[in-house]
Coordinates of C-alpha atoms in Angstrom, one line a residue:
M1336 CA -11.5 20.3 13.0
T1337 CA -11.1 19.7 9.2
N1338 CA -12.4 16.7 7.3
S1339 CA -9.1 15.9 5.6
V1340 CA -6.0 13.9 5.9
E1341 CA -4.0 17.1 6.3
S1342 CA -5.0 17.1 9.9
M1343 CA -3.1 13.9 10.5
A1344 CA 0.6 14.4 11.5
F1345 CA 2.8 11.8 9.7
E1346 CA 6.6 11.5 9.8
P1347 CA 8.0 8.3 8.4
E1348 CA 10.4 6.3 10.4
S1349 CA 13.9 5.9 9.0
H1350 CA 13.3 2.3 7.9
T1351 CA 10.1 3.2 6.1
R1352 CA 11.2 6.5 4.6
P1353 CA 12.4 5.0 1.3
F1354 CA 9.0 3.5 0.7
W1355 CA 7.2 6.9 1.3
E1356 CA 9.7 8.9 -0.8
A1357 CA 9.3 6.5 -3.7
A1358 CA 5.5 6.6 -3.3
H1359 CA 5.6 10.4 -3.3
A1360 CA 7.5 10.3 -6.6
G1361 CA 4.9 7.8 -8.0
R1362 CA 7.1 4.7 -7.8
F1363 CA 6.3 1.4 -6.0
E1364 CA 9.4 0.1 -4.3
M1365 CA 9.9 -2.6 -1.7
P1366 CA 12.9 -4.0 0.2
F1367 CA 14.7 -6.7 -1.7
C1368 CA 17.2 -9.1 -0.1
G1369 CA 20.4 -9.7 -2.1
R1370 CA 21.1 -12.9 -0.1
C1371 CA 17.9 -14.8 -0.9
N1372 CA 16.6 -12.7 -3.8
K1373 CA 13.2 -12.1 -2.3
F1374 CA 11.0 -9.0 -1.8
H1375 CA 9.4 -8.4 1.6
F1376 CA 7.0 -5.9 3.1
Y1377 CA 6.7 -4.2 5.7
P1378 CA 10.2 -2.6 5.8
R1379 CA 12.5 -3.9 8.5
P1380 CA 16.2 -4.1 9.1
L1381 CA 16.6 -7.8 8.4
C1382 CA 15.1 -10.1 5.7
P1383 CA 12.2 -12.1 7.2
H1384 CA 13.0 -15.0 4.8
C1385 CA 16.6 -15.6 5.5
G1386 CA 17.7 -13.1 8.2
G1387 CA 20.1 -11.4 5.7
S1388 CA 21.0 -7.7 6.0
A1389 CA 21.9 -7.1 2.3
L1390 CA 18.7 -5.2 1.7
V1391 CA 18.2 -2.7 -1.1
W1392 CA 15.1 -0.8 -2.3
R1393 CA 14.0 -2.0 -5.7
A1394 CA 11.1 -1.3 -8.1
A1395 CA 8.4 -3.9 -7.6
P1396 CA 5.6 -5.1 -9.9
R1397 CA 2.3 -3.3 -9.2
E1398 CA 0.1 -6.3 -10.0
A1399 CA -1.6 -7.8 -7.0
R1400 CA -4.8 -9.7 -6.1
V1401 CA -7.2 -8.9 -3.3
I1402 CA -7.1 -11.5 -0.5
A1403 CA -9.3 -9.7 2.1
L1404 CA -11.5 -6.7 2.3
T1405 CA -14.1 -4.9 4.2
T1406 CA -16.4 -1.9 3.6
V1407 CA -16.3 0.9 6.1
Y1408 CA -19.7 2.4 6.8
R1409 CA -18.9 4.2 10.1
A1410 CA -15.9 6.5 10.0
P1411 CA -13.2 5.6 12.5
S1412 CA -12.4 9.3 12.9
P1413 CA -14.1 12.6 11.9
I1414 CA -11.5 13.1 9.2
F1415 CA -12.9 10.1 7.3
E1416 CA -16.7 11.0 7.7
A1417 CA -17.0 12.4 4.2
D1418 CA -15.5 9.3 2.7
V1419 CA -17.9 6.6 4.0
P1420 CA -18.7 4.2 2.6
Y1421 CA -15.3 3.1 1.4
T1422 CA -13.6 -0.2 1.0
V1423 CA -10.2 -1.2 2.3
G1424 CA -8.3 -4.4 1.8
I1425 CA -5.2 -6.5 1.7
A1426 CA -3.7 -7.3 -1.6
Q1427 CA -1.0 -9.8 -2.3
T1428 CA 1.6 -8.7 -4.9
V1429 CA 2.7 -11.1 -7.6
V1430 CA 6.1 -11.3 -5.9
G1431 CA 4.6 -12.3 -2.6
P1432 CA 4.3 -9.5 0.0
C1433 CA 0.9 -8.1 1.1
L1434 CA -0.1 -4.5 1.5
F1435 CA -3.0 -2.8 3.1
G1436 CA -4.8 0.0 1.2
R1437 CA -8.0 1.6 0.0
I1438 CA -9.8 -0.1 -2.9
I1439 CA -10.8 2.6 -5.4
G1440 CA -13.9 2.4 -7.4
N1441 CA -16.1 -0.6 -6.9
V1442 CA -17.4 -1.1 -3.4
E1443 CA -18.5 -4.7 -4.4
T1444 CA -14.9 -5.7 -5.2
P1445 CA -14.7 -9.5 -4.9
V1446 CA -11.9 -11.4 -3.1
G1447 CA -9.5 -12.7 -5.8
M1448 CA -9.9 -9.6 -8.0
A1449 CA -6.8 -8.4 -9.9
V1450 CA -5.7 -4.9 -8.8
R1451 CA -2.9 -2.5 -9.5
I1452 CA -1.0 -0.8 -6.6
D1453 CA -1.1 2.9 -6.9
F1454 CA -0.9 6.0 -4.6
D1455 CA -3.4 8.7 -3.8
H1456 CA -1.5 12.0 -3.7
S1457 CA -4.6 14.2 -3.0
G1458 CA -3.9 14.9 0.6
A1459 CA -0.8 15.9 2.6
V1460 CA -0.1 12.2 3.1
D1461 CA 0.3 9.8 0.2
R1462 CA -1.9 6.7 0.6
V1463 CA -1.7 3.2 -0.9
V1464 CA -4.7 2.5 -3.1
F1465 CA -5.7 -0.5 -5.2
R1466 CA -7.3 0.1 -8.6
P1467 CA -9.2 -2.7 -10.3
D1468 CA -6.9 -4.0 -13.0
A1469 CA -8.2 -3.9 -16.6
P1470 CA -8.3 -7.3 -18.2
R1471 CA -5.3 -7.9 -20.5
E1472 CA -5.7 -9.1 -24.0

Protein backbone atom coordinates (compact mmCIF):
# COMPACT_ATOMS: atom_id res chain seq x y z
CA MET A 1 0.00 0.00 0.00
CA THR A 2 1.30 3.48 -0.85
CA ASN A 3 1.12 6.51 1.41
CA SER A 4 -0.37 8.84 -1.17
CA VAL A 5 -3.64 10.14 -2.44
CA GLU A 6 -2.89 8.40 -5.75
CA SER A 7 -4.17 5.17 -4.22
CA MET A 8 -7.66 6.66 -3.87
CA ALA A 9 -9.94 6.18 -6.88
CA PHE A 10 -11.93 9.33 -7.67
CA GLU A 11 -14.31 9.96 -10.51
CA PRO A 12 -16.46 13.10 -10.14
CA GLU A 13 -20.19 12.79 -10.60
CA SER A 14 -21.74 14.72 -13.49
CA HIS A 15 -23.10 17.52 -11.28
CA THR A 16 -19.73 18.05 -9.54
CA ARG A 17 -17.51 17.64 -12.61
CA PRO A 18 -17.45 21.42 -13.47
CA PHE A 19 -16.12 22.19 -9.97
CA TRP A 20 -13.28 19.67 -10.24
CA GLU A 21 -12.42 20.65 -13.82
CA ALA A 22 -12.17 24.32 -12.78
CA ALA A 23 -10.14 23.33 -9.69
CA HIS A 24 -7.73 21.34 -11.83
CA ALA A 25 -7.24 24.45 -13.99
CA GLY A 26 -6.62 26.56 -10.86
CA ARG A 27 -9.99 28.33 -10.90
CA PHE A 28 -12.53 28.51 -8.07
CA GLU A 29 -16.06 28.26 -9.46
CA MET A 30 -19.41 27.56 -7.83
CA PRO A 31 -22.96 27.13 -9.11
CA PHE A 32 -24.78 30.47 -9.47
CA CYS A 33 -28.55 30.81 -9.81
CA GLY A 34 -29.76 33.19 -12.51
CA ARG A 35 -33.19 33.36 -10.88
CA CYS A 36 -32.23 34.59 -7.38
CA ASN A 37 -28.64 35.69 -8.17
CA LYS A 38 -27.01 33.64 -5.41
CA PHE A 39 -24.11 31.21 -5.27
CA HIS A 40 -24.55 27.84 -3.60
CA PHE A 41 -22.37 24.92 -2.71
CA TYR A 42 -22.39 21.84 -2.82
CA PRO A 43 -23.40 21.42 -6.48
CA ARG A 44 -26.94 20.15 -7.07
CA PRO A 45 -29.50 20.30 -9.88
CA LEU A 46 -31.76 22.95 -8.27
CA CYS A 47 -30.95 26.13 -6.36
CA PRO A 48 -31.40 25.54 -2.60
CA HIS A 49 -32.43 29.21 -2.14
CA CYS A 50 -35.29 29.48 -4.63
CA GLY A 51 -35.67 26.09 -6.34
CA GLY A 52 -34.63 27.57 -9.68
CA SER A 53 -32.96 25.51 -12.38
CA ALA A 54 -31.22 28.38 -14.23
CA LEU A 55 -27.81 27.42 -12.86
CA VAL A 56 -24.46 28.37 -14.36
CA TRP A 57 -20.92 27.85 -13.12
CA ARG A 58 -19.33 31.18 -12.28
CA ALA A 59 -15.97 32.33 -10.89
CA ALA A 60 -16.38 32.99 -7.18
CA PRO A 61 -14.33 35.09 -4.74
CA ARG A 62 -11.67 33.07 -2.92
CA GLU A 63 -11.94 35.03 0.33
CA ALA A 64 -13.42 33.11 3.24
CA ARG A 65 -13.41 32.87 7.02
CA VAL A 66 -12.83 29.73 9.12
CA ILE A 67 -16.01 28.83 11.03
CA ALA A 68 -15.01 25.39 12.38
CA LEU A 69 -11.86 23.31 12.52
CA THR A 70 -10.20 20.30 14.06
CA THR A 71 -6.67 18.96 14.09
CA VAL A 72 -6.26 15.35 13.05
CA TYR A 73 -3.69 13.49 15.14
CA ARG A 74 -4.69 9.95 14.16
CA ALA A 75 -4.86 9.21 10.45
CA PRO A 76 -8.28 7.98 9.29
CA SER A 77 -6.54 5.82 6.69
CA PRO A 78 -2.97 4.64 6.04
CA ILE A 79 -2.68 7.01 3.07
CA PHE A 80 -2.81 9.98 5.50
CA GLU A 81 -0.34 8.64 8.13
CA ALA A 82 2.57 10.72 6.83
CA ASP A 83 0.47 13.89 7.05
CA VAL A 84 -0.53 13.86 10.74
CA PRO A 85 -0.97 16.14 12.47
CA TYR A 86 -2.97 18.25 10.02
CA THR A 87 -5.87 20.64 10.39
CA VAL A 88 -9.15 20.52 8.46
CA GLY A 89 -11.98 22.95 8.66
CA ILE A 90 -15.04 24.57 7.22
CA ALA A 91 -14.69 28.03 5.73
CA GLN A 92 -17.55 30.31 4.78
CA THR A 93 -17.00 32.25 1.57
CA VAL A 94 -17.71 35.99 1.40
CA VAL A 95 -20.68 35.16 -0.86
CA GLY A 96 -22.18 32.70 1.64
CA PRO A 97 -21.54 29.03 0.83
CA CYS A 98 -19.26 26.92 3.03
CA LEU A 99 -16.58 24.46 1.95
CA PHE A 100 -14.59 21.76 3.71
CA GLY A 101 -10.84 21.59 3.22
CA ARG A 102 -7.40 21.27 4.74
CA ILE A 103 -5.96 24.34 6.45
CA ILE A 104 -2.41 24.82 5.24
CA GLY A 105 0.33 26.18 7.45
CA ASN A 106 -0.63 27.04 10.98
CA VAL A 107 -2.02 24.17 13.08
CA GLU A 108 -3.15 26.78 15.65
CA THR A 109 -5.51 28.51 13.21
CA PRO A 110 -8.21 30.36 15.16
CA VAL A 111 -11.91 30.27 14.29
CA GLY A 112 -12.72 33.52 12.49
CA MET A 113 -9.39 33.69 10.70
CA ALA A 114 -9.43 35.01 7.12
CA VAL A 115 -8.32 32.42 4.56
CA ARG A 116 -8.01 32.14 0.81
CA ILE A 117 -9.51 29.15 -1.01
CA ASP A 118 -6.95 27.35 -3.10
CA PHE A 119 -6.21 23.87 -4.43
CA ASP A 120 -3.47 21.34 -3.75
CA HIS A 121 -2.46 19.73 -7.04
CA SER A 122 0.35 17.59 -5.59
CA GLY A 123 -1.47 14.25 -5.85
CA ALA A 124 -3.60 12.52 -8.43
CA VAL A 125 -6.66 14.22 -6.91
CA ASP A 126 -6.95 18.00 -6.54
CA ARG A 127 -7.90 18.94 -2.98
CA VAL A 128 -9.48 22.09 -1.54
CA VAL A 129 -7.14 23.89 0.85
CA PHE A 130 -7.41 27.07 2.88
CA ARG A 131 -4.37 29.32 3.11
CA PRO A 132 -4.17 31.99 5.81
CA ASP A 133 -4.95 35.28 4.10
CA ALA A 134 -2.30 37.98 4.38
CA PRO A 135 -3.61 41.20 5.98
CA ARG A 136 -4.51 43.83 3.40
CA GLU A 137 -3.27 47.39 3.70
